Short mmCIF file of C-alpha atoms in Angstrom, two decimals:
data_model
loop_
_atom_site.label_atom_id
_atom_site.label_comp_id
_atom_site.label_asym_id
_atom_site.label_seq_id
_atom_site.Cartn_x
_atom_site.Cartn_y
_atom_site.Cartn_z
CA MET A 1 116.95 125.80 183.54
CA SER A 2 116.31 123.94 186.79
CA ILE A 3 118.20 120.78 187.60
CA GLN A 4 115.00 118.72 187.42
CA SER A 5 114.37 119.76 183.80
CA GLN A 6 117.84 118.86 182.50
CA GLN A 7 118.08 115.76 180.34
CA TYR A 8 121.78 115.10 180.95
CA LEU A 9 124.15 115.88 183.79
CA SER A 10 127.81 116.85 183.31
CA PHE A 11 130.57 116.36 185.87
CA SER A 12 133.96 118.06 186.03
CA ILE A 13 136.52 115.52 187.19
CA ILE A 14 139.98 116.31 188.56
CA ASP A 15 142.84 115.89 186.06
CA LYS A 16 140.39 115.00 183.29
CA SER A 17 137.78 117.69 182.77
CA PHE A 18 135.33 116.15 180.38
CA PRO A 19 131.53 115.84 180.36
CA VAL A 20 130.05 112.52 181.38
CA ASN A 21 126.55 112.29 179.93
CA ILE A 22 124.20 110.17 181.99
CA PRO A 23 120.45 109.88 181.29
CA PHE A 24 118.81 111.93 184.00
CA MET A 25 116.61 110.16 186.53
CA GLU A 26 113.08 111.43 187.04
CA GLY A 27 112.70 113.35 190.28
CA TYR A 28 116.46 113.54 190.93
CA LYS A 29 117.40 115.96 193.72
CA CYS A 30 120.88 117.19 194.63
CA THR A 31 120.99 116.94 198.43
CA CYS A 32 124.76 117.27 198.73
CA GLY A 33 126.45 119.30 201.45
CA ALA A 34 128.53 122.38 200.76
CA ASP A 35 131.39 120.93 202.83
CA LYS A 36 131.88 118.01 200.42
CA PRO A 37 134.17 118.22 197.36
CA SER A 38 132.64 119.49 194.13
CA ARG A 39 135.05 117.43 192.01
CA ILE A 40 136.43 113.90 192.23
CA ASP A 41 139.51 112.13 190.90
CA SER A 42 138.59 109.92 187.96
CA ASN A 43 141.61 107.66 188.61
CA ARG A 44 140.63 106.84 192.17
CA GLN A 45 139.13 103.39 192.65
CA VAL A 46 138.08 103.60 196.31
CA PHE A 47 135.90 106.37 197.78
CA VAL A 48 134.41 106.83 201.23
CA LYS A 49 130.72 107.12 200.45
CA ARG A 50 129.84 109.60 203.20
CA GLU A 51 132.48 112.03 201.89
CA LEU A 52 130.82 112.30 198.46
CA ARG A 53 128.00 114.47 197.24
CA ASP A 54 124.86 112.57 196.37
CA TYR A 55 125.13 113.08 192.63
CA PHE A 56 128.69 111.67 192.66
CA VAL A 57 127.43 108.59 194.49
CA ASP A 58 124.82 108.08 191.78
CA LEU A 59 127.40 108.69 189.05
CA LEU A 60 129.91 106.19 190.44
CA LEU A 61 127.29 103.50 190.98
CA LYS A 62 126.23 103.89 187.35
CA THR A 63 129.81 103.61 186.07
CA GLY A 64 130.88 100.30 187.61
CA TYR A 65 131.48 101.09 191.28
CA ARG A 66 129.97 98.93 194.02
CA GLU A 67 129.07 99.81 197.59
CA VAL A 68 131.11 97.74 200.05
CA ARG A 69 131.46 97.96 203.83
CA ASP A 70 134.94 97.57 205.30
CA PRO A 71 136.53 98.34 208.71
CA ALA A 72 139.65 99.91 207.10
CA PHE A 73 142.24 100.22 209.93
CA SER A 74 139.75 99.47 212.69
CA GLN A 75 137.48 96.58 213.65
CA GLY A 76 133.83 95.78 213.25
CA ARG A 77 131.48 96.23 210.33
CA GLY A 78 133.15 99.39 209.10
CA ILE A 79 131.91 102.18 206.87
CA ALA A 80 130.57 102.20 203.31
CA TYR A 81 133.00 102.56 200.41
CA LEU A 82 132.38 102.86 196.69
CA VAL A 83 134.82 100.48 195.04
CA LYS A 84 135.80 99.73 191.46
CA ASN A 85 137.79 96.53 191.86
CA THR A 86 139.68 95.84 188.64
CA THR A 87 141.77 92.99 190.07
CA GLY A 88 141.12 89.33 190.68
CA GLU A 89 141.37 89.85 194.44
CA SER A 90 138.44 90.16 196.84
CA ASN A 91 137.02 93.57 197.73
CA ARG A 92 138.35 93.15 201.28
CA HIS A 93 141.89 92.68 199.92
CA PHE A 94 141.49 95.45 197.34
CA ILE A 95 140.32 98.07 199.86
CA LEU A 96 143.04 97.35 202.43
CA TRP A 97 145.71 97.29 199.73
CA HIS A 98 144.48 100.68 198.48
CA LEU A 99 144.31 102.20 201.99
CA ILE A 100 147.84 101.06 202.86
CA TYR A 101 149.14 102.65 199.67
CA GLU A 102 147.33 105.92 200.47
CA GLU A 103 148.63 105.88 204.06
CA ILE A 104 152.25 105.53 202.89
CA LYS A 105 151.63 108.26 200.30
CA ARG A 106 151.08 110.68 203.19
CA TYR A 107 154.79 110.38 204.07
CA THR A 108 156.59 109.81 200.77
CA ASP A 109 156.18 109.78 197.01
CA ASP A 110 158.62 106.88 196.74
CA VAL A 111 155.89 104.24 196.90
CA LYS A 112 154.67 101.76 194.29
CA TYR A 113 151.95 99.15 194.02
CA HIS A 114 151.88 95.97 191.94
CA LEU A 115 148.84 94.29 190.46
CA THR A 116 150.54 91.05 189.41
CA ARG A 117 154.23 90.43 190.07
CA GLY A 118 155.98 91.82 193.09
CA PRO A 119 154.60 92.71 196.52
CA ASP A 120 151.29 94.51 196.85
CA VAL A 121 153.08 97.69 197.96
CA GLU A 122 156.72 98.72 198.21
CA PHE A 123 158.24 101.93 199.57
CA THR A 124 161.45 103.50 200.84
CA SER A 125 161.65 104.31 204.54
CA LEU A 126 163.21 107.47 205.97
CA ASP A 127 166.55 105.71 206.52
CA GLY A 128 166.66 104.43 202.92
CA ARG A 129 165.49 100.85 203.39
CA ARG A 130 163.28 99.25 200.74
CA ILE A 131 160.19 97.81 202.44
CA ALA A 132 157.72 95.35 200.89
CA VAL A 133 154.12 94.91 202.06
CA GLU A 134 152.02 91.86 201.25
CA VAL A 135 148.26 91.89 201.94
CA GLU A 136 146.53 88.56 202.51
CA ALA A 137 142.77 88.05 202.71
CA THR A 138 142.71 84.23 202.54
CA LYS A 139 144.98 81.43 203.70
CA LYS A 140 147.53 80.71 200.99
CA SER A 141 149.13 77.28 200.63
CA ASP A 142 152.75 76.70 201.58
CA LYS A 143 153.67 76.35 197.90
CA GLN A 144 152.12 79.74 197.10
CA MET A 145 153.86 81.43 200.03
CA GLN A 146 157.27 79.97 199.18
CA ARG A 147 156.90 81.47 195.72
CA LYS A 148 156.01 84.85 197.25
CA LEU A 149 158.92 84.72 199.69
CA LYS A 150 161.41 84.48 196.84
CA VAL A 151 160.28 87.98 195.83
CA LEU A 152 159.78 89.44 199.31
CA LYS A 153 163.25 88.44 200.53
CA LYS A 154 164.85 90.59 197.83
CA TYR A 155 163.87 93.65 199.87
CA ASP A 156 165.61 95.02 202.96
CA GLU A 157 162.52 94.23 204.99
CA PHE A 158 159.00 92.94 204.43
CA PHE A 159 155.87 92.31 206.43
CA ILE A 160 152.47 90.71 205.86
CA VAL A 161 149.11 92.32 206.66
CA VAL A 162 146.11 90.04 207.14
CA THR A 163 142.57 91.28 206.63
CA LYS A 164 141.27 88.79 209.23
CA SER A 165 142.97 88.61 212.62
CA GLN A 166 142.41 84.84 212.86
CA ASP A 167 144.76 84.33 209.89
CA ARG A 168 147.71 85.97 211.63
CA GLU A 169 149.02 82.77 213.21
CA HIS A 170 149.00 81.02 209.83
CA TYR A 171 151.21 83.68 208.20
CA GLU A 172 153.63 84.28 211.09
CA GLU A 173 155.41 81.13 209.96
CA TYR A 174 156.52 82.99 206.82
CA GLY A 175 157.41 86.40 208.23
CA THR A 176 156.40 89.28 210.47
CA THR A 177 152.62 89.55 210.31
CA TYR A 178 150.31 92.35 211.47
CA THR A 179 146.59 92.94 211.66
CA ARG A 180 145.01 96.00 210.08
CA THR A 181 144.61 98.01 213.30
CA ILE A 182 148.34 98.64 213.80
CA ILE A 183 149.13 99.74 210.23
CA PRO A 184 148.91 103.57 210.64
CA LYS A 185 151.33 103.56 213.60
CA LEU A 186 153.60 101.02 211.92
CA ILE A 187 153.94 103.11 208.77
CA ALA A 188 154.47 106.31 210.78
CA ASP A 189 157.38 104.64 212.62
CA TYR A 190 159.18 104.03 209.31
CA PHE A 191 159.31 107.80 208.79
CA LYS A 192 160.05 108.90 212.35
CA PRO A 193 163.50 110.52 212.66
CA GLU A 194 165.79 109.05 215.28
CA PRO A 195 166.06 111.22 218.41
CA SER A 196 169.30 113.18 218.62
CA PRO A 197 171.65 111.91 221.37
CA GLU A 198 171.82 113.94 224.56
CA PRO A 199 175.01 116.02 224.95
CA LYS A 200 177.56 114.31 227.15
CA THR A 201 178.99 116.18 230.15
CA LYS A 202 182.72 116.86 230.07
CA ALA A 203 184.56 114.20 232.03
CA GLN A 204 186.91 115.43 234.73
CA SER A 205 190.55 114.79 233.87
CA SER A 206 192.52 112.41 236.05
CA SER A 207 195.20 115.03 236.83
CA GLU A 208 192.56 117.49 237.96
CA SER A 209 190.94 114.94 240.22
CA LYS A 210 194.28 114.28 241.94
CA THR A 211 195.13 117.92 242.60
CA ARG A 212 191.64 118.83 243.78
CA PRO A 213 190.59 116.39 246.49
CA HIS A 214 186.92 115.92 247.12
CA THR A 215 185.63 117.50 250.33
CA ASN A 216 182.24 116.86 251.78
CA SER A 217 181.29 120.24 253.20
CA SER A 218 178.15 118.90 254.82
CA TYR A 219 180.26 116.39 256.70
CA LEU A 220 182.59 119.10 257.94
CA TYR A 221 179.76 121.28 259.18
CA GLN A 222 178.16 118.42 261.07
CA GLN A 223 181.21 117.74 263.27
CA PRO A 224 181.06 119.00 266.87
CA ILE A 225 183.29 121.91 267.79
CA ILE A 226 185.96 120.74 270.26
CA PRO A 227 187.31 123.61 272.43
CA LEU A 228 191.07 123.86 272.68
CA GLU A 229 192.70 123.45 276.11
CA PRO A 230 194.01 126.74 277.55
CA THR A 231 197.77 126.98 277.35
CA LYS A 232 199.71 127.48 280.60
CA PRO A 233 201.87 130.63 280.79
CA ARG A 234 205.56 129.89 280.52
CA LYS A 235 207.77 130.96 283.46
CA LYS A 236 210.47 133.40 282.66
CA GLY A 237 213.93 132.10 283.26
CA TYR A 238 216.72 134.12 284.94
CA ILE A 239 220.40 133.89 284.23
CA LEU A 240 222.64 134.14 287.31
#
């Protein structure tokens, strides 16, 4: 049976293999590329649209996802994402929060996210510190930030990430604040091992330095050679 004549379409989804029956659209064509994944994670709430096969794009749009453009960790208009925002935050906040979590996940499994209480993301660095990350998409009032700081200061370290660079100055009053472009390098630094110290050369002992005086051979070779005066022959003495 050709794909055009099917009445329903089934999708196999990672971790939850079950059929999702969707009324088939007239004239539907699968124009997906072979290099794109044939299965998707049903728990994932943010997808890069260009990385999906066409029929997955149609499926997600029909099941509550919305197409949103976002610059991610760069600047400008950004690329298209398919987003299922289940929080009360804006899509801009939701996408950056999700991407920061995924970026940290590349280095460690000891990472958590919070939808209500607590920081947006928390993780343990390579040296064992507990780090809190707070994402801000709008300017919060001082009262709201003071309430957040009571939670953030319980961690060994925390920093704020603003979705708009013009908000950075507003939040620097409350703690270290970064824009989105520096986040990948910042997270990588938390998991970079400290360089091993260079081996120290063995110091010369004081007794050895006294018994072995320093001589500058180049100095000795540069001195002019002074000829010795010829010695006069001694006269033999006679005893009378």
